[in-house]
Coordinates of C-alpha atoms and ligand atoms in Angstrom, one line a residue:
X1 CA 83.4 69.9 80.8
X2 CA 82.1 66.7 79.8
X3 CA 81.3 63.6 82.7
X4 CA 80.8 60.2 82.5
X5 CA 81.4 59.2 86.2
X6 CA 79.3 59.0 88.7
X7 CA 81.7 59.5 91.4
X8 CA 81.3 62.9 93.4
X9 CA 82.9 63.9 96.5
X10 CA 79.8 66.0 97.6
X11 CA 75.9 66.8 96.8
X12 CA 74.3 69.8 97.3
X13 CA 70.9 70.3 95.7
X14 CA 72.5 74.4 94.6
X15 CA 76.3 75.0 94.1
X16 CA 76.9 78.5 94.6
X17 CA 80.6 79.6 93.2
X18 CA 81.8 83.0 95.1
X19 CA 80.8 84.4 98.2
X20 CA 80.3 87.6 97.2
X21 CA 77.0 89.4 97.5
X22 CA 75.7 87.9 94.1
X23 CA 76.8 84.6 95.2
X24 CA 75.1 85.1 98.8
X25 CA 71.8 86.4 98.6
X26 CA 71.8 84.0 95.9
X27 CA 72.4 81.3 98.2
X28 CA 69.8 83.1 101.2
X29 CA 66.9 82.8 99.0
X30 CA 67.5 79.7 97.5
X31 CA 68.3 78.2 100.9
X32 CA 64.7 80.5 102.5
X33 CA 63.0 79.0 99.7
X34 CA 64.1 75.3 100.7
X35 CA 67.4 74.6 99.0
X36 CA 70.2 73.0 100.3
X37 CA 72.6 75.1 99.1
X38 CA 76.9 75.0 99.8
X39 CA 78.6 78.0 98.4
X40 CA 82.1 77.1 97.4
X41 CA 84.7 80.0 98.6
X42 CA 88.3 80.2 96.6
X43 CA 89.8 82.2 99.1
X44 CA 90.8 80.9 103.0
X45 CA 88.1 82.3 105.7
X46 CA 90.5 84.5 107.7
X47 CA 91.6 86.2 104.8
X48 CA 88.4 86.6 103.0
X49 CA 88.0 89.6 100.7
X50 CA 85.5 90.5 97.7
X51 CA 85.0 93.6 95.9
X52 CA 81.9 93.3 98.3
X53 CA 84.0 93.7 101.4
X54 CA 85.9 96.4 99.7
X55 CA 83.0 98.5 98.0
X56 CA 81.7 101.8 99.3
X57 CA 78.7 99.7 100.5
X58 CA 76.6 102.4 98.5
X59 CA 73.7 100.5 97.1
X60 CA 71.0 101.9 94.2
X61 CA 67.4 102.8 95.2
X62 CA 64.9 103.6 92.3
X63 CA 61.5 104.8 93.9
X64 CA 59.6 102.6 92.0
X65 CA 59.9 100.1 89.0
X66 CA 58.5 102.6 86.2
X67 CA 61.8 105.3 87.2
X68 CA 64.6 102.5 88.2
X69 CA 63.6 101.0 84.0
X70 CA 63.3 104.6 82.5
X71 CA 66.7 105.1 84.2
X72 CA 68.2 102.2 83.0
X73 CA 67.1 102.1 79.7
X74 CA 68.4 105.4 79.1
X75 CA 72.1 104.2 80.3
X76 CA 71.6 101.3 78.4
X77 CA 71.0 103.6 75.2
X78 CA 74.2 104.3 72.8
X79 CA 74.3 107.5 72.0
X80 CA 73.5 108.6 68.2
X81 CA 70.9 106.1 67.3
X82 CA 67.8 104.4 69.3
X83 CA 70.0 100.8 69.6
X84 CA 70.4 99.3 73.5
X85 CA 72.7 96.9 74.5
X86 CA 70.4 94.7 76.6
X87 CA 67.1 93.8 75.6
X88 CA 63.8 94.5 77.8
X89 CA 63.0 92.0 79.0
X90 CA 65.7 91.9 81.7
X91 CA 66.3 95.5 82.1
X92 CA 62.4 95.1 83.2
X93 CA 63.7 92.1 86.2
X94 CA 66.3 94.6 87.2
X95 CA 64.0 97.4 87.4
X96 CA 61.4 95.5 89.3
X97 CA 63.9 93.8 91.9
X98 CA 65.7 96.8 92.0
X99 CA 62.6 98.6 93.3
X100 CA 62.4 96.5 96.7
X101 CA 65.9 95.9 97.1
X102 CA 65.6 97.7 100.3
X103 CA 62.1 96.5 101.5
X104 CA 64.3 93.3 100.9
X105 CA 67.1 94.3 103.2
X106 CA 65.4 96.1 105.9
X107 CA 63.0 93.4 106.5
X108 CA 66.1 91.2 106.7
X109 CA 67.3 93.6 109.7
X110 CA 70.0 95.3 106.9
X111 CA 71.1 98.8 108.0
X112 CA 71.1 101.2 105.7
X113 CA 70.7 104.8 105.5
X114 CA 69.6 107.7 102.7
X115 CA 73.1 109.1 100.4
X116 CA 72.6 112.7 99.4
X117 CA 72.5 113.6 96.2
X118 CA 70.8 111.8 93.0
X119 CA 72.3 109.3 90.7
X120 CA 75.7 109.8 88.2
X121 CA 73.7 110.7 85.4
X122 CA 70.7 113.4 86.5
X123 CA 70.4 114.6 83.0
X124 CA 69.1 111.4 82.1
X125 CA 65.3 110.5 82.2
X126 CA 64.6 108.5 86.2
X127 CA 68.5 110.0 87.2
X128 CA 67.6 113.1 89.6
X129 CA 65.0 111.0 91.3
X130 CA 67.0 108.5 91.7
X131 CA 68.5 107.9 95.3
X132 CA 71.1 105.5 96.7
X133 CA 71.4 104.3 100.7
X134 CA 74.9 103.0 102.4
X135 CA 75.5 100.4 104.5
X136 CA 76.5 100.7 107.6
X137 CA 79.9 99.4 107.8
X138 CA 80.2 100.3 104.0
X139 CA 81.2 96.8 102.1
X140 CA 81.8 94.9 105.4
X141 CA 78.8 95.8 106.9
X142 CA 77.5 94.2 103.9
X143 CA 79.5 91.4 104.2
X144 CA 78.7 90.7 107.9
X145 CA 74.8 91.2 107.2
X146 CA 75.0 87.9 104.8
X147 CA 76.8 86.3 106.7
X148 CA 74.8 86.6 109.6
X149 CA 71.6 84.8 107.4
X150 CA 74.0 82.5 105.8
X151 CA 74.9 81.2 109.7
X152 CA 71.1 81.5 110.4
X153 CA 70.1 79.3 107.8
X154 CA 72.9 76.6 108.0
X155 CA 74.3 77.2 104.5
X156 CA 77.2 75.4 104.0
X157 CA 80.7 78.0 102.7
X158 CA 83.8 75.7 101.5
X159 CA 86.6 78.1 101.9
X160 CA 89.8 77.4 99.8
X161 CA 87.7 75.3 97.2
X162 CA 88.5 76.9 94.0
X163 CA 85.8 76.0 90.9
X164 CA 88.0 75.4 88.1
X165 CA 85.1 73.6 85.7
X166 CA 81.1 73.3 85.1
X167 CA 80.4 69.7 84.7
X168 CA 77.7 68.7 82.1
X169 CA 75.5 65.3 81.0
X170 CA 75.9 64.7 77.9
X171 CA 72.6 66.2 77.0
X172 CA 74.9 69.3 78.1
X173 CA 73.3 69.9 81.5
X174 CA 75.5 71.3 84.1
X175 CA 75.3 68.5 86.8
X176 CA 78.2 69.8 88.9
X177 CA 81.5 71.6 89.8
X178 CA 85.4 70.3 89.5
X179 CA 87.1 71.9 92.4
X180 CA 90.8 72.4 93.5
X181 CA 90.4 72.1 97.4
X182 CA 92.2 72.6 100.5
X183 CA 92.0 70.3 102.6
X184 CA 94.6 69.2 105.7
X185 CA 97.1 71.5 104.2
X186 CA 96.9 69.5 100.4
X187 CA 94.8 70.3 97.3
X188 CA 93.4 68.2 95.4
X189 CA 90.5 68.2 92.9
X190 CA 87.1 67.7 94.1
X191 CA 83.8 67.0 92.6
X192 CA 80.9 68.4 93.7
X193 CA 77.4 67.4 92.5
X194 CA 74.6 70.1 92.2
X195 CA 71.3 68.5 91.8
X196 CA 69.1 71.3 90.7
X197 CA 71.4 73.9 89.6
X198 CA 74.8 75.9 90.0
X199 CA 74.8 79.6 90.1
X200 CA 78.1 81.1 88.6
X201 CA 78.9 84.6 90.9
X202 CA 83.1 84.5 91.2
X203 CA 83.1 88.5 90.1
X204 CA 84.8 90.1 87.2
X205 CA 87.6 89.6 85.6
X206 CA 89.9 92.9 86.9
X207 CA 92.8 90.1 87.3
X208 CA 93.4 88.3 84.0
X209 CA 95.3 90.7 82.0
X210 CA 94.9 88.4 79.2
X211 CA 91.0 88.8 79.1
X212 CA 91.5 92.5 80.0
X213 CA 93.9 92.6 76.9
X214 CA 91.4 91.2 74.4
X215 CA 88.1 92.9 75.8
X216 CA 88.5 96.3 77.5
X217 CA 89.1 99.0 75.4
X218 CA 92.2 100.1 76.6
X219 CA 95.0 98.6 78.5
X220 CA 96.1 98.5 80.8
X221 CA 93.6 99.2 83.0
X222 CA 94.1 98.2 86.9
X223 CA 91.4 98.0 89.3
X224 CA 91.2 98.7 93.0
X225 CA 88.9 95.5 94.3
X226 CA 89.8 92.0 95.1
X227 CA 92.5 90.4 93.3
X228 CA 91.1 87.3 93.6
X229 CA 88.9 88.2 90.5
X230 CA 90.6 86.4 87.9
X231 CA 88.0 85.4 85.2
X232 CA 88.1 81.9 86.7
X233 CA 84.1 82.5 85.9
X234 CA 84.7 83.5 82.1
X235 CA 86.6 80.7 81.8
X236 CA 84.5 78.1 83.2
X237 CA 81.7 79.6 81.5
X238 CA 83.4 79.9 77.4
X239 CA 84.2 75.7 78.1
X240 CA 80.7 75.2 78.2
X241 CA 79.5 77.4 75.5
X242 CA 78.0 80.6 77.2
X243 CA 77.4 83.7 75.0
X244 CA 79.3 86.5 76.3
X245 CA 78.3 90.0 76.6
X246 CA 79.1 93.3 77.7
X247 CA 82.5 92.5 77.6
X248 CA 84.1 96.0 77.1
X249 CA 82.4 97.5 79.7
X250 CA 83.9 98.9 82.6
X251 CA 83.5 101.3 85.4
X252 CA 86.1 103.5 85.0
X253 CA 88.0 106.5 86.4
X254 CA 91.5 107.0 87.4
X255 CA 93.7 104.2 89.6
X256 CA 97.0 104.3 91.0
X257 CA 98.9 101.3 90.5
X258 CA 102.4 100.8 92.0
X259 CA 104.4 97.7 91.3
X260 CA 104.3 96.0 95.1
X261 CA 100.7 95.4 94.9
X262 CA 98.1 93.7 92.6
X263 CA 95.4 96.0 93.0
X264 CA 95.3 99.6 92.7
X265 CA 94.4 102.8 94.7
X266 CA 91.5 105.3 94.1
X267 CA 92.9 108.4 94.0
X268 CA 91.3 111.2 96.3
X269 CA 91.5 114.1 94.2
X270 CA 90.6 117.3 96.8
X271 CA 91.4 115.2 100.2
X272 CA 89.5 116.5 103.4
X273 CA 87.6 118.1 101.6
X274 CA 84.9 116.2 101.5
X275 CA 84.7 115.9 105.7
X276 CA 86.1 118.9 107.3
X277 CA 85.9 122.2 107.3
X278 CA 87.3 125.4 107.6
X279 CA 87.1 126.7 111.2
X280 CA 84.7 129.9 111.4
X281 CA 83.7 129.4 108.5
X282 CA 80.9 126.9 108.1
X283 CA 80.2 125.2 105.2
X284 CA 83.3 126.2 103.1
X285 CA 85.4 123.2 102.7
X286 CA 88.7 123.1 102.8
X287 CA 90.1 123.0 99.3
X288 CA 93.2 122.2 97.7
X289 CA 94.5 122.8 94.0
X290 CA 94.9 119.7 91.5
X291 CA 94.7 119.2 87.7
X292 CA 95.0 116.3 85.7
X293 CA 97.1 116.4 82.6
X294 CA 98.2 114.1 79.6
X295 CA 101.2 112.7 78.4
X296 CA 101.3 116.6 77.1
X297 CA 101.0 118.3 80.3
X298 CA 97.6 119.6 78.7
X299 CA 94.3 119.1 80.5
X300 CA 91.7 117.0 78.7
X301 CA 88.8 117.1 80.7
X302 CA 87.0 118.2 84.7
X303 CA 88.9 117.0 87.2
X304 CA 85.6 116.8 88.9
X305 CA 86.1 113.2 87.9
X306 CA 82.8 111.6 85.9
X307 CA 83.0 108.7 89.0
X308 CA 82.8 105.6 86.4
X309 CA 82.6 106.3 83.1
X310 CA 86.2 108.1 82.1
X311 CA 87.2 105.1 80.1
X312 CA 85.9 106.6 77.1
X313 CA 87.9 109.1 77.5
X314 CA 90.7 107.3 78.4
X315 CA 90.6 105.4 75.1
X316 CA 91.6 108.5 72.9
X317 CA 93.9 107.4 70.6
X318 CA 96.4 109.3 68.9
X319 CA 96.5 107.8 65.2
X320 CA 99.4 110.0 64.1
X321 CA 101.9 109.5 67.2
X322 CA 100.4 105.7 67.5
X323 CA 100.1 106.5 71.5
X324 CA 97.4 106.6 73.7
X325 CA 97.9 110.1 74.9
X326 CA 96.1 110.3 78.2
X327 CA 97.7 106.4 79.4
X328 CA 99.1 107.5 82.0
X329 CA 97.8 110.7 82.8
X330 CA 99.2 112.8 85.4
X331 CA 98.1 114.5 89.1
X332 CA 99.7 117.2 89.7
X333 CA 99.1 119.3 92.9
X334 CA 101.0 120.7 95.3
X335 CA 101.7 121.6 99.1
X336 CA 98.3 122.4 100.0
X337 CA 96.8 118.7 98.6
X338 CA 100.5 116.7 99.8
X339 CA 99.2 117.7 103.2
X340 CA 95.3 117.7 103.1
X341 CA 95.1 114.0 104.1
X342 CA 95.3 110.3 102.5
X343 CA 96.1 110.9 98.4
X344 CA 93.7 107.7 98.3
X345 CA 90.0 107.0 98.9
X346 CA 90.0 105.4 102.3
X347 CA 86.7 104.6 103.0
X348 CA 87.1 101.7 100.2
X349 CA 89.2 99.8 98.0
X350 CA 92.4 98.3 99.3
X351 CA 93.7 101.9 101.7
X352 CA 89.9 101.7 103.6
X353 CA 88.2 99.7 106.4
X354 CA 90.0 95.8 104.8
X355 CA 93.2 97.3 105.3
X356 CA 94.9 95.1 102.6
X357 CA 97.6 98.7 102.8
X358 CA 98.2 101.4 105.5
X359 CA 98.2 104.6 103.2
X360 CA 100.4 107.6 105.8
X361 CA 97.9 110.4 106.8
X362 CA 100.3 112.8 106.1
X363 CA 101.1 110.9 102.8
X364 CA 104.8 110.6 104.0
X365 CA 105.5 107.2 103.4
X366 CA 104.4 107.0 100.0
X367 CA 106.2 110.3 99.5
X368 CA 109.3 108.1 100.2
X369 CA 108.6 104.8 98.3
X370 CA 108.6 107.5 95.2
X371 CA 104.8 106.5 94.6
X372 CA 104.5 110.9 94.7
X373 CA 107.0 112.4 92.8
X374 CA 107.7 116.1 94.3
X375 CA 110.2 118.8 92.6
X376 CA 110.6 123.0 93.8
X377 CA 109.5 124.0 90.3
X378 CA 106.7 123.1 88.0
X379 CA 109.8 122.5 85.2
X380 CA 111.7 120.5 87.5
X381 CA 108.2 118.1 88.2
X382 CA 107.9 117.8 84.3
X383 CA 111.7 116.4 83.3
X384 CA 110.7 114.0 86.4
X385 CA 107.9 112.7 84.7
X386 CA 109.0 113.3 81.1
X387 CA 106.4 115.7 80.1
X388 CA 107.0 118.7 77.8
X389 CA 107.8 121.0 80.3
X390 CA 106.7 124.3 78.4
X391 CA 104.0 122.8 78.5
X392 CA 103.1 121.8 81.9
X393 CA 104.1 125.6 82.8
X394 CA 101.9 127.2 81.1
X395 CA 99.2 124.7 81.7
X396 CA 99.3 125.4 85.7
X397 CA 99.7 129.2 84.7
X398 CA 96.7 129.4 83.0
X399 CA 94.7 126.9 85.6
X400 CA 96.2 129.5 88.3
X401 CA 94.6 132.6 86.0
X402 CA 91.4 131.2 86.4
X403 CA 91.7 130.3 90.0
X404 CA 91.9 134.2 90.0
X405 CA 88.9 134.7 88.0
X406 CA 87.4 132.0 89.8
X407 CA 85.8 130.1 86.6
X408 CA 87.0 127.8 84.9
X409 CA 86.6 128.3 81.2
X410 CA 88.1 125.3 79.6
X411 CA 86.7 122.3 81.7
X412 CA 83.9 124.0 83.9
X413 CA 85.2 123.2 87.3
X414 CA 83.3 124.4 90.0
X415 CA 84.8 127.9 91.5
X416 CA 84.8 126.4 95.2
X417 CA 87.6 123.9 93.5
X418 CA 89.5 126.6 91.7
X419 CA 92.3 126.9 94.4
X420 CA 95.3 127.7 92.6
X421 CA 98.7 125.1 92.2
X422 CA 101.5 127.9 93.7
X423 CA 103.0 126.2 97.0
X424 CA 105.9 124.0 96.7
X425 CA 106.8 121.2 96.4
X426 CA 105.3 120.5 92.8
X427 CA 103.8 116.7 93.4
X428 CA 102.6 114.5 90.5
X429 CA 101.3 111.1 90.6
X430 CA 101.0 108.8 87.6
X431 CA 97.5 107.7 86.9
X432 CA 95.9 105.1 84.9
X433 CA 92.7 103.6 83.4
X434 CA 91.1 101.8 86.3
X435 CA 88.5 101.7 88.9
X436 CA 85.8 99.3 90.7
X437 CA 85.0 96.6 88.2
X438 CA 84.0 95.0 84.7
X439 CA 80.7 94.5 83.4
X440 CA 81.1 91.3 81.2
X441 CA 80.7 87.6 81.4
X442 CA 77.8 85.0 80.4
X443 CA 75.0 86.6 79.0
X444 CA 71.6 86.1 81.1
X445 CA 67.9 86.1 80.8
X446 CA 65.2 87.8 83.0
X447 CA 65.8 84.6 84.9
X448 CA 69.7 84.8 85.9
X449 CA 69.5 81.4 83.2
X450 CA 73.2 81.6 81.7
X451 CA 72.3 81.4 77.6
X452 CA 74.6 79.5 74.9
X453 CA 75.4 80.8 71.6
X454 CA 72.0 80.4 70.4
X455 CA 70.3 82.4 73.5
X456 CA 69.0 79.7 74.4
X457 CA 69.7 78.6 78.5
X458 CA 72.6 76.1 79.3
X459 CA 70.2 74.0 81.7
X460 CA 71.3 73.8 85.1
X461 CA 73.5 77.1 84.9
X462 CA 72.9 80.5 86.3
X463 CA 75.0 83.7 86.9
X464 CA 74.3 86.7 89.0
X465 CA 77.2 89.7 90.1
X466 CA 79.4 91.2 88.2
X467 CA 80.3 88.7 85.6
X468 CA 78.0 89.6 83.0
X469 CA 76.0 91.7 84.7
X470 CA 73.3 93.7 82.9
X471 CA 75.0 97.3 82.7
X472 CA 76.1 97.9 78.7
X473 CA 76.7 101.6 77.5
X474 CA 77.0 103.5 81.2
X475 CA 76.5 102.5 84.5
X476 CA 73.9 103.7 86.7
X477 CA 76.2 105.4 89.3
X478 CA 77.2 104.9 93.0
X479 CA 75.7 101.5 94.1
X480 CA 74.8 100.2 90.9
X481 CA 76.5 96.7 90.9
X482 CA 75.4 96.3 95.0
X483 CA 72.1 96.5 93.7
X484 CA 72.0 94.7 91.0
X485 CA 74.1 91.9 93.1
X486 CA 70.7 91.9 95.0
X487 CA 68.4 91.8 92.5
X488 CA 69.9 89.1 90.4
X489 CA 70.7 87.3 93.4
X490 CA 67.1 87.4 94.2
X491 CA 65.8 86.5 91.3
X492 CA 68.5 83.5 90.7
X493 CA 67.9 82.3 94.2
X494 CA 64.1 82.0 93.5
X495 CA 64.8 80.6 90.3
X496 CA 67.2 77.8 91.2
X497 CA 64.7 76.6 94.0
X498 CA 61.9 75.8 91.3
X499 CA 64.2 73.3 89.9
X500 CA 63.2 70.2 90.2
X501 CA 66.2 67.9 92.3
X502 CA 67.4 65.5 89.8
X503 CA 68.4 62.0 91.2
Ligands
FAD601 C1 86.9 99.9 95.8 C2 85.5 99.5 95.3 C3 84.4 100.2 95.7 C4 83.1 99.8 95.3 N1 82.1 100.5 95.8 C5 80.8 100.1 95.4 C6 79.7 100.7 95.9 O1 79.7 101.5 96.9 N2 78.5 100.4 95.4 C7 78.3 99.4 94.4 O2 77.2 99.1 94.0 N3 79.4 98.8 93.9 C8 80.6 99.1 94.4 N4 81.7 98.5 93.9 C9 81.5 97.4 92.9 C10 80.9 96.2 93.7 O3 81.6 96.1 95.0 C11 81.1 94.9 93.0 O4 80.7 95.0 91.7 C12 80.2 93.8 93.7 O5 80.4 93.8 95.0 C13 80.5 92.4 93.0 O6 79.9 91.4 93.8 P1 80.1 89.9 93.3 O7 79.3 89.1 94.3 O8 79.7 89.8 91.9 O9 81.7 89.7 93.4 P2 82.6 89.7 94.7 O10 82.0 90.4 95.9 O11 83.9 90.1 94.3 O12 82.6 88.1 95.1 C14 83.2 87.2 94.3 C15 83.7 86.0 95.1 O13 84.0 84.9 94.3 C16 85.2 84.3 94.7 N5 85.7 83.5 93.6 C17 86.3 84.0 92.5 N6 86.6 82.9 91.7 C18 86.2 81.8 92.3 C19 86.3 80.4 92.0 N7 86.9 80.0 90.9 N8 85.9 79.5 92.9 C20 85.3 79.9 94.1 N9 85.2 81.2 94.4 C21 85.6 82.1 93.5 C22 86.0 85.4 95.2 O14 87.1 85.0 96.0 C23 85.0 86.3 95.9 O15 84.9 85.9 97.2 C24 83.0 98.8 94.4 C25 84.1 98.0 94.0 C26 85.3 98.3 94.5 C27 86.5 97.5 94.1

């Protein structure tokens, strides 16, 4: 937005919107590199929570530069044809930040430890040597570690200052921020002056169901972070004539969404299994028997869930019936799962360590809200969800069979998972597009500089995080946005302290 006055309520030489991780190791290199940086915060301190806070806290780590770009220039790759989504030159800044990101946070004191296992996609070329590390204290142990060198370095946080526009010169450089602030118990609006630069890192836009409506590629689609990401960022940056990109992209599985709360829940498909096992007998987990099935009652793919890229097959659209066949899709499991532990991931998202909900350990309470539905019979658990119930029969039937065989013909589940659906009560829980986060927003160069529609940068602006950040086609798995949160960051906060402080 256009100003003329000269009036400003505050000066900082860096304006940092969002206190995520983009928007604070932004903020911690600018300030190390001799910034004065204030990081405006929508949300009030005591309540404070990102998808940061909420994450797994897994974060990517490529050995070395030539496998993190291999990697990423496959998943940047669409399928059929040699054409990418995201040119080079910045797949190259992710791939070389990316490398040290944990040189970066160990010599920062960050604690972090090895994942098992490679990366989603270890068909691809740099995926099976690629490892991830976790935070200690998952995505508030990441949380508490900037915050920590935010304290240390005196960078100023307004909490409840909500950035509502990007102010520009009128040669169209962004000079400064218009704020709705808290202050004494009254808002008003603010105006902030950035001298060198503001860095735009608010998060995605999971809330705004109208941006979800026009971008992703099927809706709805609910998401399991912070609901204070409402495309305030898109917003701010379409008034001052950022090119957009990425915008369909998503990380996608299943979510549960229930109508008393904005965000939604991961589900936890097998339950303990993951942690405990059978006594005596070491190293065989205990299992439990679930499928997922369409509004048919027929599977449609492993319930080994792909972690984030179901959406395309979620999109499957029926051009005959006009429906979307798999929106919702259905879990349907029985005694065994009801009482193998939280139906919902609890280690993140809204159910894990920022308690935004108390999910029952015996999944009792949620049982009785009607958020599980639960019948004696297979047919019965169909006419309660309105799915063909011939259908639904013979699709548990025939999963049972090859629990006998123990393979799995259709979808190629794993026999350790083929525990059959027999014990009663019949539970089903309705499932929808959704997951972690979106990919798009202002389109970036190797230097976090936001471009206009020309791809050329908007002076003064830079974006790091989640809004338009640099995954296109598939993301790279587990702890992909974490680190590129701390690469971009990097990189932006390095940038924006070479600006030169305009008077
Ligand atoms: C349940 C869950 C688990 C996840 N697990 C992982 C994982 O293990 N590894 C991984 O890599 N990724 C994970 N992700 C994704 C990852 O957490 C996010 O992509 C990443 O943390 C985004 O960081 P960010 O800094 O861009 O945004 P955020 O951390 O969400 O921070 C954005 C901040 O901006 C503030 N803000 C918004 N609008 C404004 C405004 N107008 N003015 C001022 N402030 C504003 C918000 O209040 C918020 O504090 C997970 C996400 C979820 C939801």
């Amino acid at each position: 937005m256009l100003t003329r006055s000269r009036s400003w309520d505050k000066t900082a030489e860096v304006v940092v919107i969002g206190y995520g991780c983009a928007g604070g190791v932004a903020a911690i290199v600018a300030a190390e590199n001799g910034a004065e940086v204030l990081i405006l915060e929508k949300q009030p301190r005591e309540t404070h929570h990102t998808n940061t806070s909420m994450a797994g806290g897994s974060i990517l780590t490529p050995p070395d530069v030539t496998t993190a770009l291999e990697y990423m220039q496959a998943l940047d790759r669409i399928p059929g044809g040699g054409t990418r989504w995201t040119d080079d030159r910045i797949v190259r800044a992710w791939a070389e930040y990316s490398a040290t990101g944990k040189q970066w946070i160990e010599s920062r004191g960050g604690d972090i430890f090895l994942s098992p296992g490679p990366a989603e996609h270890p068909q691809l070329p740099g995926g099976a040597v690629t490892t991830r590390h976790r935070f200690k204290g998952m995505g508030i142990g990441i949380a508490r570690f900037l915050d920590d060198q935010i304290k240390a370095l005196k960078v100023g946080v307004s909490y409840e200052t909500r950035a509502t526009h990007l102010l520009t010169n009128l040669r169209g450089r962004v000079i400064g921020v218009e704020a709705r602030a808290v202050e004494n118990g009254q808002t008003r609006t603010v105006r902030i002056r950035a001298s060198r630069a503001v860095v735009l890192a608010p998060g995605g836009f999971e809330f705004d169901e109208v941006a979800k409506l026009n971008y992703l590629r099927v809706y709805p689609t609910y998401f399991t972070g912070s609901e204070a990401l409402t495309g305030d960022g898109l917003r701010m940056a379409i008034e001052v004539g950022a090119q957009l990109w990425h915008m369909n992209g998503l990380s996608c599985h299943f979510a549960f969404k229930f109508p008393e709360y904005p965000f939604a829940f991961s589900p936890d498909f097998p339950g303990r299994t993951h942690i405990r096992y059978v006594k005596g007998e070491e190293g065989v987990p205990i299992c439990s028997g679930s499928i997922v099935v369409d509004r048919d009652g027929k599977r449609f793919t492993s319930e080994n869930i792909k972690a984030h890229a179901l959406s395309y097959e979620l999109t499957n659209f029926d051009t005959h019936r006009l429906i979307y066949p798999r929106v919702p899709s259905y879990f349907i499991f029985d005694r065994r799962r009801l009482e193998n532990g939280p139906l919902t991931a609890v280690t993140s998202g809204p159910a894990g360590p920022v308690r935004l909900y108390r999910w029952s350990a015996d999944n009792g309470k949620e049982l009785e809200k009607g958020w599980i539905k639960a019948a004696d019979t297979v047919r019965g658990l169909a006419r309660k969800l309105g799915v063909p119930a011939d259908n639904l029969e013979k699709t548990v039937a025939r999963f049972n069979r090859h629990c006998e065989k123990g393979s799995d013909p259709d979808f190629g589940r794993r026999p350790k998972e083929l525990i059959p659906i027999d014990t009663p009560p019949y539970c089903a829980m309705l499932l929808w597009p959704g997951g972690p986060s979106t990919y798009g927003g202002p389109r970036r160069n190797s230097k976090g500089q936001v471009l206009n529609a020309d791809g050329r940068p908007i002076p003064g602006l830079y974006g790091c995080g989640e809004l338009g950040c640099v995954f296109g086609m598939l993301y790279p798995g587990a702890g992909g946005h974490i680190a590129e949160c701390f690469a971009f960051g990097r990189i932006v906060g390095e940038n924006v302290a070479r600006e030169r402080s305009r008077e």
